[in-house]
Amino acid sequence: MNKKINVTIWNEFYHERTRESVKKIYPDGIHGALRDKLSEFGEYNLTVLTQDMEEHGLTDEVLANTDVLIWWGHAKHHEVADSVVEKVKARVLDGMGFIALHSAHASKIFKSLMGTSCRVKWRENDEKERLWVIEPSHPIVKNVPEYIEIEEEETYGERFEIPTPDELIFVSWFKGGEVFRSGCTFKRGLGKIFYFRPGHEEYPIYYRDDIIRVIKNAIDWACPDGITKPTLGHVEPLEVVKDKFEGKSMEERTHANLGK
Ligand code: ZN
C-alpha cells in the first residue's frame, strides 16, 4: 500500500474571522473547508496551519514532514515573517510541492519563488468565470471536464506579472471581457509549483467537487515522491581519468571555480 502524502494547508484566516459574509461561507475557515473536502479521498495526512500561530505554524519539523504545502493568503501577506518565507522557499527548492491558491499570487513566498511582482488586474463584481482546460493530458486535469464554470467569482485579468509558466493548464474567460492564466506550473530547484486562481473568499468555491478535484490532482502531481537528490559540488570522476591537479591542494584545485 502506498504511503499517505503529507499535505499541509496554510491559511491566513483573517477574512473568515472579521467579515460576517465570509464567516458564513467558511465557518471553519478556508483551511477547514479544504481539509474536509480533501479528507474525503482518504489519501492524505492533512495538517492545517494559520498565520497567527507561532512561526505561522511553519516550524522546521512541520516543513520537513510536508510533501505538499497549500497556501491561501490575501490581506496579511506583509505580516508573514521573511525568515519563514526563506525557510519555505528552501524546502520548495529541496523538493516540497507548493500550491498557491487565488490571492496567494501576491504572497511573499510566491513572489520570491517567481522573482517578479505577480500583480494582476482585478475587479470584484460577481462575474461569471469559465476556466478552459488547455492541456488535457496533464495529470492536474485528470477527470476534469473540458471547462469549469463558476457563476460568480472575483475577476482577474492579464497581464499577470509572472515569468512564462513551464506549463499552462487553464485559461480563464470572464464575463467582463478579461482573460487570465488561471492554472500554471513552475519548477524551482527540485520543487514543483502550481498556481490555481479560483477561490475568492466571498464565494463558496472550495466546496465544489470540480475545484477540489484539480487541487487533489495538483497535490498528487507536486508530491516529491521518488526524487533522487543530485550530488552537488566537487566530485570524484566516475571513470578512471588522469587527475590534472594531482598533488595539488583543494585551494589550487578550486581557485578558478569558486562558487560552483
Ligand atoms: Zn480575492
PDB file of C-alpha atoms and ligand atoms in Angstrom:
ATOM      1  CA  MET A   1       0.000   0.000   0.000  1.00  0.00           C
ATOM      2  CA  ASN A   2       1.270   3.462  -0.856  1.00  0.00           C
ATOM      3  CA  LYS A   3       2.324   5.766   1.926  1.00  0.00           C
ATOM      4  CA  LYS A   4      -0.077   8.682   2.504  1.00  0.00           C
ATOM      5  CA  ILE A   5       1.032  12.076   1.223  1.00  0.00           C
ATOM      6  CA  ASN A   6       1.628  14.674   3.947  1.00  0.00           C
ATOM      7  CA  VAL A   7      -0.316  17.768   2.931  1.00  0.00           C
ATOM      8  CA  THR A   8      -0.112  20.993   4.932  1.00  0.00           C
ATOM      9  CA  ILE A   9      -2.889  23.526   4.349  1.00  0.00           C
ATOM     10  CA  TRP A  10      -1.812  27.033   5.338  1.00  0.00           C
ATOM     11  CA  ASN A  11      -4.338  29.849   5.634  1.00  0.00           C
ATOM     12  CA  GLU A  12      -4.141  33.499   6.588  1.00  0.00           C
ATOM     13  CA  PHE A  13      -7.540  33.031   8.348  1.00  0.00           C
ATOM     14  CA  TYR A  14      -8.381  36.710   8.585  1.00  0.00           C
ATOM     15  CA  HIS A  15     -11.492  37.441   6.484  1.00  0.00           C
ATOM     16  CA  GLU A  16     -13.315  34.400   7.934  1.00  0.00           C
ATOM     17  CA  ARG A  17     -12.955  35.917  11.428  1.00  0.00           C
ATOM     18  CA  THR A  18     -13.526  39.568  10.614  1.00  0.00           C
ATOM     19  CA  ARG A  19     -16.171  39.723   7.878  1.00  0.00           C
ATOM     20  CA  GLU A  20     -19.653  38.282   8.517  1.00  0.00           C
ATOM     21  CA  SER A  21     -20.278  37.372   4.877  1.00  0.00           C
ATOM     22  CA  VAL A  22     -17.106  35.284   4.744  1.00  0.00           C
ATOM     23  CA  LYS A  23     -17.643  33.742   8.177  1.00  0.00           C
ATOM     24  CA  LYS A  24     -20.990  32.480   6.922  1.00  0.00           C
ATOM     25  CA  ILE A  25     -19.449  30.774   3.904  1.00  0.00           C
ATOM     26  CA  TYR A  26     -16.414  29.388   5.752  1.00  0.00           C
ATOM     27  CA  PRO A  27     -17.362  28.951   9.436  1.00  0.00           C
ATOM     28  CA  ASP A  28     -14.323  26.683   9.914  1.00  0.00           C
ATOM     29  CA  GLY A  29     -12.071  28.833   7.741  1.00  0.00           C
ATOM     30  CA  ILE A  30     -10.953  28.217   4.182  1.00  0.00           C
ATOM     31  CA  HIS A  31      -8.396  25.766   5.615  1.00  0.00           C
ATOM     32  CA  GLY A  32     -11.212  23.851   7.324  1.00  0.00           C
ATOM     33  CA  ALA A  33     -13.180  23.540   4.091  1.00  0.00           C
ATOM     34  CA  LEU A  34     -10.126  22.376   2.156  1.00  0.00           C
ATOM     35  CA  ARG A  35      -9.248  19.869   4.879  1.00  0.00           C
ATOM     36  CA  ASP A  36     -12.776  18.437   4.992  1.00  0.00           C
ATOM     37  CA  LYS A  37     -13.077  18.120   1.220  1.00  0.00           C
ATOM     38  CA  LEU A  38      -9.590  16.652   0.712  1.00  0.00           C
ATOM     39  CA  SER A  39     -10.107  14.188   3.585  1.00  0.00           C
ATOM     40  CA  GLU A  40     -12.894  12.543   1.541  1.00  0.00           C
ATOM     41  CA  PHE A  41     -10.231  10.973  -0.694  1.00  0.00           C
ATOM     42  CA  GLY A  42      -8.674   9.163   2.286  1.00  0.00           C
ATOM     43  CA  GLU A  43      -5.232   9.518   0.693  1.00  0.00           C
ATOM     44  CA  TYR A  44      -3.645  12.314   2.695  1.00  0.00           C
ATOM     45  CA  ASN A  45      -2.337  13.136   6.141  1.00  0.00           C
ATOM     46  CA  LEU A  46      -3.773  16.644   6.396  1.00  0.00           C
ATOM     47  CA  THR A  47      -2.372  19.334   8.686  1.00  0.00           C
ATOM     48  CA  VAL A  48      -3.937  22.792   8.927  1.00  0.00           C
ATOM     49  CA  LEU A  49      -1.979  25.873   9.984  1.00  0.00           C
ATOM     50  CA  THR A  50      -2.956  29.518  10.320  1.00  0.00           C
ATOM     51  CA  GLN A  51      -0.907  32.673  10.146  1.00  0.00           C
ATOM     52  CA  ASP A  52      -1.500  33.630  13.797  1.00  0.00           C
ATOM     53  CA  MET A  53       0.352  30.544  15.070  1.00  0.00           C
ATOM     54  CA  GLU A  54       3.907  30.756  16.393  1.00  0.00           C
ATOM     55  CA  GLU A  55       6.229  30.933  13.326  1.00  0.00           C
ATOM     56  CA  HIS A  56       2.917  30.893  11.382  1.00  0.00           C
ATOM     57  CA  GLY A  57       2.875  27.188  12.241  1.00  0.00           C
ATOM     58  CA  LEU A  58       5.704  26.562   9.791  1.00  0.00           C
ATOM     59  CA  THR A  59       8.303  25.131  12.133  1.00  0.00           C
ATOM     60  CA  ASP A  60      11.322  23.235  10.820  1.00  0.00           C
ATOM     61  CA  GLU A  61       9.674  19.986  11.874  1.00  0.00           C
ATOM     62  CA  VAL A  62       6.396  20.743  10.071  1.00  0.00           C
ATOM     63  CA  LEU A  63       8.220  21.776   6.900  1.00  0.00           C
ATOM     64  CA  ALA A  64      10.495  18.733   6.993  1.00  0.00           C
ATOM     65  CA  ASN A  65       7.420  16.500   7.192  1.00  0.00           C
ATOM     66  CA  THR A  66       5.401  18.280   4.479  1.00  0.00           C
ATOM     67  CA  ASP A  67       5.273  16.794   0.983  1.00  0.00           C
ATOM     68  CA  VAL A  68       2.963  19.442  -0.438  1.00  0.00           C
ATOM     69  CA  LEU A  69       2.145  22.858   1.041  1.00  0.00           C
ATOM     70  CA  ILE A  70      -1.093  24.626   0.028  1.00  0.00           C
ATOM     71  CA  TRP A  71      -1.164  28.396   0.620  1.00  0.00           C
ATOM     72  CA  TRP A  72      -4.112  30.825   0.866  1.00  0.00           C
ATOM     73  CA  GLY A  73      -3.472  34.443   1.880  1.00  0.00           C
ATOM     74  CA  HIS A  74      -4.762  37.894   0.948  1.00  0.00           C
ATOM     75  CA  ALA A  75      -4.820  40.818   3.368  1.00  0.00           C
ATOM     76  CA  LYS A  76      -1.877  39.940   5.611  1.00  0.00           C
ATOM     77  CA  HIS A  77       0.860  38.911   3.199  1.00  0.00           C
ATOM     78  CA  HIS A  78       3.123  41.661   4.563  1.00  0.00           C
ATOM     79  CA  GLU A  79       2.866  40.228   8.096  1.00  0.00           C
ATOM     80  CA  VAL A  80       4.420  36.901   7.132  1.00  0.00           C
ATOM     81  CA  ALA A  81       7.947  36.846   8.559  1.00  0.00           C
ATOM     82  CA  ASP A  82      10.748  36.947   5.990  1.00  0.00           C
ATOM     83  CA  SER A  83      12.605  34.254   7.942  1.00  0.00           C
ATOM     84  CA  VAL A  84       9.640  31.880   7.465  1.00  0.00           C
ATOM     85  CA  VAL A  85       9.392  32.753   3.762  1.00  0.00           C
ATOM     86  CA  GLU A  86      13.075  31.858   3.372  1.00  0.00           C
ATOM     87  CA  LYS A  87      12.560  28.510   5.116  1.00  0.00           C
ATOM     88  CA  VAL A  88       9.561  27.640   2.940  1.00  0.00           C
ATOM     89  CA  LYS A  89      11.459  28.628  -0.183  1.00  0.00           C
ATOM     90  CA  ALA A  90      14.410  26.441   0.817  1.00  0.00           C
ATOM     91  CA  ARG A  91      12.046  23.469   1.240  1.00  0.00           C
ATOM     92  CA  VAL A  92      10.481  24.077  -2.182  1.00  0.00           C
ATOM     93  CA  LEU A  93      13.945  24.209  -3.766  1.00  0.00           C
ATOM     94  CA  ASP A  94      14.662  20.952  -1.933  1.00  0.00           C
ATOM     95  CA  GLY A  95      11.597  19.257  -3.442  1.00  0.00           C
ATOM     96  CA  MET A  96       8.485  20.148  -1.421  1.00  0.00           C
ATOM     97  CA  GLY A  97       5.459  20.713  -3.646  1.00  0.00           C
ATOM     98  CA  PHE A  98       3.759  24.117  -3.397  1.00  0.00           C
ATOM     99  CA  ILE A  99       0.220  25.078  -4.433  1.00  0.00           C
ATOM    100  CA  ALA A 100      -0.643  28.776  -4.406  1.00  0.00           C
ATOM    101  CA  LEU A 101      -4.376  29.447  -4.396  1.00  0.00           C
ATOM    102  CA  HIS A 102      -6.160  32.574  -5.639  1.00  0.00           C
ATOM    103  CA  SER A 103      -4.771  35.729  -3.930  1.00  0.00           C
ATOM    104  CA  ALA A 104      -1.657  33.814  -2.872  1.00  0.00           C
ATOM    105  CA  HIS A 105      -0.330  35.145  -6.176  1.00  0.00           C
ATOM    106  CA  ALA A 106       0.708  38.217  -4.162  1.00  0.00           C
ATOM    107  CA  SER A 107       2.160  36.330  -1.177  1.00  0.00           C
ATOM    108  CA  LYS A 108       5.791  36.894  -0.273  1.00  0.00           C
ATOM    109  CA  ILE A 109       6.619  33.246  -0.842  1.00  0.00           C
ATOM    110  CA  PHE A 110       5.060  33.060  -4.321  1.00  0.00           C
ATOM    111  CA  LYS A 111       6.683  36.332  -5.397  1.00  0.00           C
ATOM    112  CA  SER A 112      10.024  35.133  -4.071  1.00  0.00           C
ATOM    113  CA  LEU A 113       9.729  31.860  -5.997  1.00  0.00           C
ATOM    114  CA  MET A 114       8.721  33.701  -9.184  1.00  0.00           C
ATOM    115  CA  GLY A 115      11.095  36.665  -8.963  1.00  0.00           C
ATOM    116  CA  THR A 116       8.508  39.070 -10.385  1.00  0.00           C
ATOM    117  CA  SER A 117       5.768  41.313  -8.937  1.00  0.00           C
ATOM    118  CA  CYS A 118       2.996  38.759  -9.688  1.00  0.00           C
ATOM    119  CA  ARG A 119       0.484  41.632  -9.899  1.00  0.00           C
ATOM    120  CA  VAL A 120      -2.833  41.213 -11.701  1.00  0.00           C
ATOM    121  CA  LYS A 121      -5.811  43.278 -12.821  1.00  0.00           C
ATOM    122  CA  TRP A 122      -8.838  42.611 -10.617  1.00  0.00           C
ATOM    123  CA  ARG A 123     -12.468  43.532 -10.013  1.00  0.00           C
ATOM    124  CA  GLU A 124     -14.992  42.154  -7.542  1.00  0.00           C
ATOM    125  CA  ASN A 125     -18.286  42.179  -9.422  1.00  0.00           C
ATOM    126  CA  ASP A 126     -19.868  38.686  -9.207  1.00  0.00           C
ATOM    127  CA  GLU A 127     -18.989  37.932 -12.828  1.00  0.00           C
ATOM    128  CA  LYS A 128     -19.041  34.508 -14.396  1.00  0.00           C
ATOM    129  CA  GLU A 129     -15.721  32.728 -14.926  1.00  0.00           C
ATOM    130  CA  ARG A 130     -15.115  29.893 -17.364  1.00  0.00           C
ATOM    131  CA  LEU A 131     -11.828  28.052 -16.905  1.00  0.00           C
ATOM    132  CA  TRP A 132     -10.771  26.254 -20.084  1.00  0.00           C
ATOM    133  CA  VAL A 133      -8.513  23.217 -19.842  1.00  0.00           C
ATOM    134  CA  ILE A 134      -5.861  23.790 -22.472  1.00  0.00           C
ATOM    135  CA  GLU A 135      -3.537  20.879 -21.611  1.00  0.00           C
ATOM    136  CA  PRO A 136      -5.967  17.912 -21.415  1.00  0.00           C
ATOM    137  CA  SER A 137      -3.303  15.217 -20.998  1.00  0.00           C
ATOM    138  CA  HIS A 138      -1.753  16.865 -17.947  1.00  0.00           C
ATOM    139  CA  PRO A 139      -2.186  14.946 -14.649  1.00  0.00           C
ATOM    140  CA  ILE A 140      -3.561  18.079 -12.955  1.00  0.00           C
ATOM    141  CA  VAL A 141      -6.684  17.868 -15.133  1.00  0.00           C
ATOM    142  CA  LYS A 142      -7.228  14.114 -14.846  1.00  0.00           C
ATOM    143  CA  ASN A 143     -11.015  13.532 -14.663  1.00  0.00           C
ATOM    144  CA  VAL A 144     -11.678  17.241 -15.119  1.00  0.00           C
ATOM    145  CA  PRO A 145     -14.147  18.313 -17.857  1.00  0.00           C
ATOM    146  CA  GLU A 146     -13.217  20.466 -20.827  1.00  0.00           C
ATOM    147  CA  TYR A 147     -14.092  23.582 -18.867  1.00  0.00           C
ATOM    148  CA  ILE A 148     -15.219  24.570 -15.379  1.00  0.00           C
ATOM    149  CA  GLU A 149     -17.867  27.241 -14.979  1.00  0.00           C
ATOM    150  CA  ILE A 150     -18.198  29.374 -11.877  1.00  0.00           C
ATOM    151  CA  GLU A 151     -21.321  31.523 -11.898  1.00  0.00           C
ATOM    152  CA  GLU A 152     -19.916  34.252  -9.658  1.00  0.00           C
ATOM    153  CA  GLU A 153     -16.274  34.955  -8.923  1.00  0.00           C
ATOM    154  CA  GLU A 154     -13.855  37.804  -8.486  1.00  0.00           C
ATOM    155  CA  THR A 155     -12.398  38.782 -11.859  1.00  0.00           C
ATOM    156  CA  TYR A 156      -8.672  38.672 -12.519  1.00  0.00           C
ATOM    157  CA  GLY A 157      -7.206  39.889 -15.793  1.00  0.00           C
ATOM    158  CA  GLU A 158      -3.982  39.769 -17.740  1.00  0.00           C
ATOM    159  CA  ARG A 159      -1.432  40.774 -17.635  1.00  0.00           C
ATOM    160  CA  PHE A 160      -0.456  38.503 -14.756  1.00  0.00           C
ATOM    161  CA  GLU A 161       3.110  39.544 -13.957  1.00  0.00           C
ATOM    162  CA  ILE A 162       4.704  36.116 -13.689  1.00  0.00           C
ATOM    163  CA  PRO A 163       7.568  34.507 -15.575  1.00  0.00           C
ATOM    164  CA  THR A 164       6.398  32.380 -18.519  1.00  0.00           C
ATOM    165  CA  PRO A 165       4.979  29.224 -16.865  1.00  0.00           C
ATOM    166  CA  ASP A 166       6.533  25.840 -17.629  1.00  0.00           C
ATOM    167  CA  GLU A 167       3.032  24.632 -18.455  1.00  0.00           C
ATOM    168  CA  LEU A 168      -0.228  26.486 -18.845  1.00  0.00           C
ATOM    169  CA  ILE A 169      -3.094  24.230 -17.774  1.00  0.00           C
ATOM    170  CA  PHE A 170      -6.083  26.600 -17.520  1.00  0.00           C
ATOM    171  CA  VAL A 171      -7.004  29.868 -19.185  1.00  0.00           C
ATOM    172  CA  SER A 172      -9.992  31.739 -17.753  1.00  0.00           C
ATOM    173  CA  TRP A 173     -12.532  33.849 -19.537  1.00  0.00           C
ATOM    174  CA  PHE A 174     -14.562  36.369 -17.539  1.00  0.00           C
ATOM    175  CA  LYS A 175     -17.886  37.877 -18.430  1.00  0.00           C
ATOM    176  CA  GLY A 176     -16.474  41.399 -18.247  1.00  0.00           C
ATOM    177  CA  GLY A 177     -14.018  40.615 -21.053  1.00  0.00           C
ATOM    178  CA  GLU A 178     -10.775  39.714 -19.273  1.00  0.00           C
ATOM    179  CA  VAL A 179      -8.738  36.558 -19.762  1.00  0.00           C
ATOM    180  CA  PHE A 180      -6.300  35.081 -17.243  1.00  0.00           C
ATOM    181  CA  ARG A 181      -3.705  32.300 -16.944  1.00  0.00           C
ATOM    182  CA  SER A 182      -5.558  30.509 -14.135  1.00  0.00           C
ATOM    183  CA  GLY A 183      -3.572  27.281 -13.881  1.00  0.00           C
ATOM    184  CA  CYS A 184       0.195  27.484 -14.232  1.00  0.00           C
ATOM    185  CA  THR A 185       3.037  25.133 -13.319  1.00  0.00           C
ATOM    186  CA  PHE A 186       6.608  26.055 -12.495  1.00  0.00           C
ATOM    187  CA  LYS A 187       9.688  24.167 -11.343  1.00  0.00           C
ATOM    188  CA  ARG A 188      12.069  25.776  -8.902  1.00  0.00           C
ATOM    189  CA  GLY A 189      15.015  23.645  -7.871  1.00  0.00           C
ATOM    190  CA  LEU A 190      13.570  20.194  -7.179  1.00  0.00           C
ATOM    191  CA  GLY A 191      10.153  21.598  -6.255  1.00  0.00           C
ATOM    192  CA  LYS A 192       7.006  21.646  -8.345  1.00  0.00           C
ATOM    193  CA  ILE A 193       4.702  24.641  -8.044  1.00  0.00           C
ATOM    194  CA  PHE A 194       1.106  25.045  -9.187  1.00  0.00           C
ATOM    195  CA  TYR A 195      -0.800  28.315  -9.184  1.00  0.00           C
ATOM    196  CA  PHE A 196      -4.595  27.924  -9.286  1.00  0.00           C
ATOM    197  CA  ARG A 197      -6.753  31.023  -9.484  1.00  0.00           C
ATOM    198  CA  PRO A 198     -10.297  30.320  -8.163  1.00  0.00           C
ATOM    199  CA  GLY A 199     -11.131  30.864  -4.506  1.00  0.00           C
ATOM    200  CA  HIS A 200     -12.109  34.411  -3.630  1.00  0.00           C
ATOM    201  CA  GLU A 201     -13.294  34.368  -0.008  1.00  0.00           C
ATOM    202  CA  GLU A 202     -16.752  35.809  -0.772  1.00  0.00           C
ATOM    203  CA  TYR A 203     -17.825  32.734  -2.776  1.00  0.00           C
ATOM    204  CA  PRO A 204     -18.119  29.065  -1.675  1.00  0.00           C
ATOM    205  CA  ILE A 205     -15.558  27.900  -4.258  1.00  0.00           C
ATOM    206  CA  TYR A 206     -13.703  25.341  -2.131  1.00  0.00           C
ATOM    207  CA  TYR A 207     -16.801  23.222  -1.551  1.00  0.00           C
ATOM    208  CA  ARG A 208     -17.013  22.420  -5.259  1.00  0.00           C
ATOM    209  CA  ASP A 209     -16.019  18.908  -6.296  1.00  0.00           C
ATOM    210  CA  ASP A 210     -14.516  20.067  -9.612  1.00  0.00           C
ATOM    211  CA  ILE A 211     -12.279  22.653  -7.944  1.00  0.00           C
ATOM    212  CA  ILE A 212     -11.232  20.168  -5.250  1.00  0.00           C
ATOM    213  CA  ARG A 213     -10.503  17.585  -7.970  1.00  0.00           C
ATOM    214  CA  VAL A 214      -8.000  19.985  -9.533  1.00  0.00           C
ATOM    215  CA  ILE A 215      -6.371  20.670  -6.153  1.00  0.00           C
ATOM    216  CA  LYS A 216      -6.231  16.913  -5.422  1.00  0.00           C
ATOM    217  CA  ASN A 217      -4.603  16.243  -8.778  1.00  0.00           C
ATOM    218  CA  ALA A 218      -2.142  19.079  -8.150  1.00  0.00           C
ATOM    219  CA  ILE A 219      -1.172  17.536  -4.798  1.00  0.00           C
ATOM    220  CA  ASP A 220      -0.510  14.180  -6.445  1.00  0.00           C
ATOM    221  CA  TRP A 221       1.479  15.861  -9.235  1.00  0.00           C
ATOM    222  CA  ALA A 222       3.546  18.094  -6.922  1.00  0.00           C
ATOM    223  CA  CYS A 223       4.372  15.388  -4.382  1.00  0.00           C
ATOM    224  CA  PRO A 224       8.146  14.815  -4.477  1.00  0.00           C
ATOM    225  CA  ASP A 225       7.883  11.041  -4.107  1.00  0.00           C
ATOM    226  CA  GLY A 226      10.855   9.174  -5.599  1.00  0.00           C
ATOM    227  CA  ILE A 227      13.196  12.114  -6.231  1.00  0.00           C
ATOM    228  CA  THR A 228      16.864  11.126  -6.145  1.00  0.00           C
ATOM    229  CA  LYS A 229      18.718  14.078  -4.700  1.00  0.00           C
ATOM    230  CA  PRO A 230      21.529  15.155  -7.054  1.00  0.00           C
ATOM    231  CA  THR A 231      25.125  15.371  -5.833  1.00  0.00           C
ATOM    232  CA  LEU A 232      26.369  18.947  -5.992  1.00  0.00           C
ATOM    233  CA  GLY A 233      29.832  20.457  -5.610  1.00  0.00           C
ATOM    234  CA  HIS A 234      33.192  18.810  -6.180  1.00  0.00           C
ATOM    235  CA  VAL A 235      33.008  15.096  -7.035  1.00  0.00           C
ATOM    236  CA  GLU A 236      35.399  12.322  -7.950  1.00  0.00           C
ATOM    237  CA  PRO A 237      35.186  11.086 -11.585  1.00  0.00           C
ATOM    238  CA  LEU A 238      33.081   8.018 -12.325  1.00  0.00           C
ATOM    239  CA  GLU A 239      35.656   6.750 -14.825  1.00  0.00           C
ATOM    240  CA  VAL A 240      39.418   6.273 -14.412  1.00  0.00           C
ATOM    241  CA  VAL A 241      40.899   9.529 -15.724  1.00  0.00           C
ATOM    242  CA  LYS A 242      44.158  11.364 -15.253  1.00  0.00           C
ATOM    243  CA  ASP A 243      43.907  13.933 -12.452  1.00  0.00           C
ATOM    244  CA  LYS A 244      45.317  17.177 -13.849  1.00  0.00           C
ATOM    245  CA  PHE A 245      45.594  18.606 -10.325  1.00  0.00           C
ATOM    246  CA  GLU A 246      47.384  15.587  -8.873  1.00  0.00           C
ATOM    247  CA  GLY A 247      49.333  16.539  -5.775  1.00  0.00           C
ATOM    248  CA  LYS A 248      47.741  19.990  -5.654  1.00  0.00           C
ATOM    249  CA  SER A 249      45.762  21.369  -2.733  1.00  0.00           C
ATOM    250  CA  MET A 250      41.969  21.746  -2.763  1.00  0.00           C
ATOM    251  CA  GLU A 251      42.508  25.501  -2.861  1.00  0.00           C
ATOM    252  CA  GLU A 252      44.536  25.235  -6.082  1.00  0.00           C
ATOM    253  CA  ARG A 253      42.023  22.737  -7.453  1.00  0.00           C
ATOM    254  CA  THR A 254      39.110  25.083  -6.961  1.00  0.00           C
ATOM    255  CA  HIS A 255      40.615  28.549  -7.334  1.00  0.00           C
ATOM    256  CA  ALA A 256      39.155  29.022 -10.803  1.00  0.00           C
ATOM    257  CA  ASN A 257      35.792  27.504  -9.942  1.00  0.00           C
ATOM    258  CA  LEU A 258      34.704  29.351  -6.831  1.00  0.00           C
ATOM    259  CA  GLY A 259      31.019  29.254  -6.117  1.00  0.00           C
ATOM    260  CA  LYS A 260      30.122  26.150  -8.120  1.00  0.00           C
TER     261      LYS A 260
HETATM  262 ZN    ZN B   1      -9.926  37.537  -3.988  1.00  0.00          ZN
END
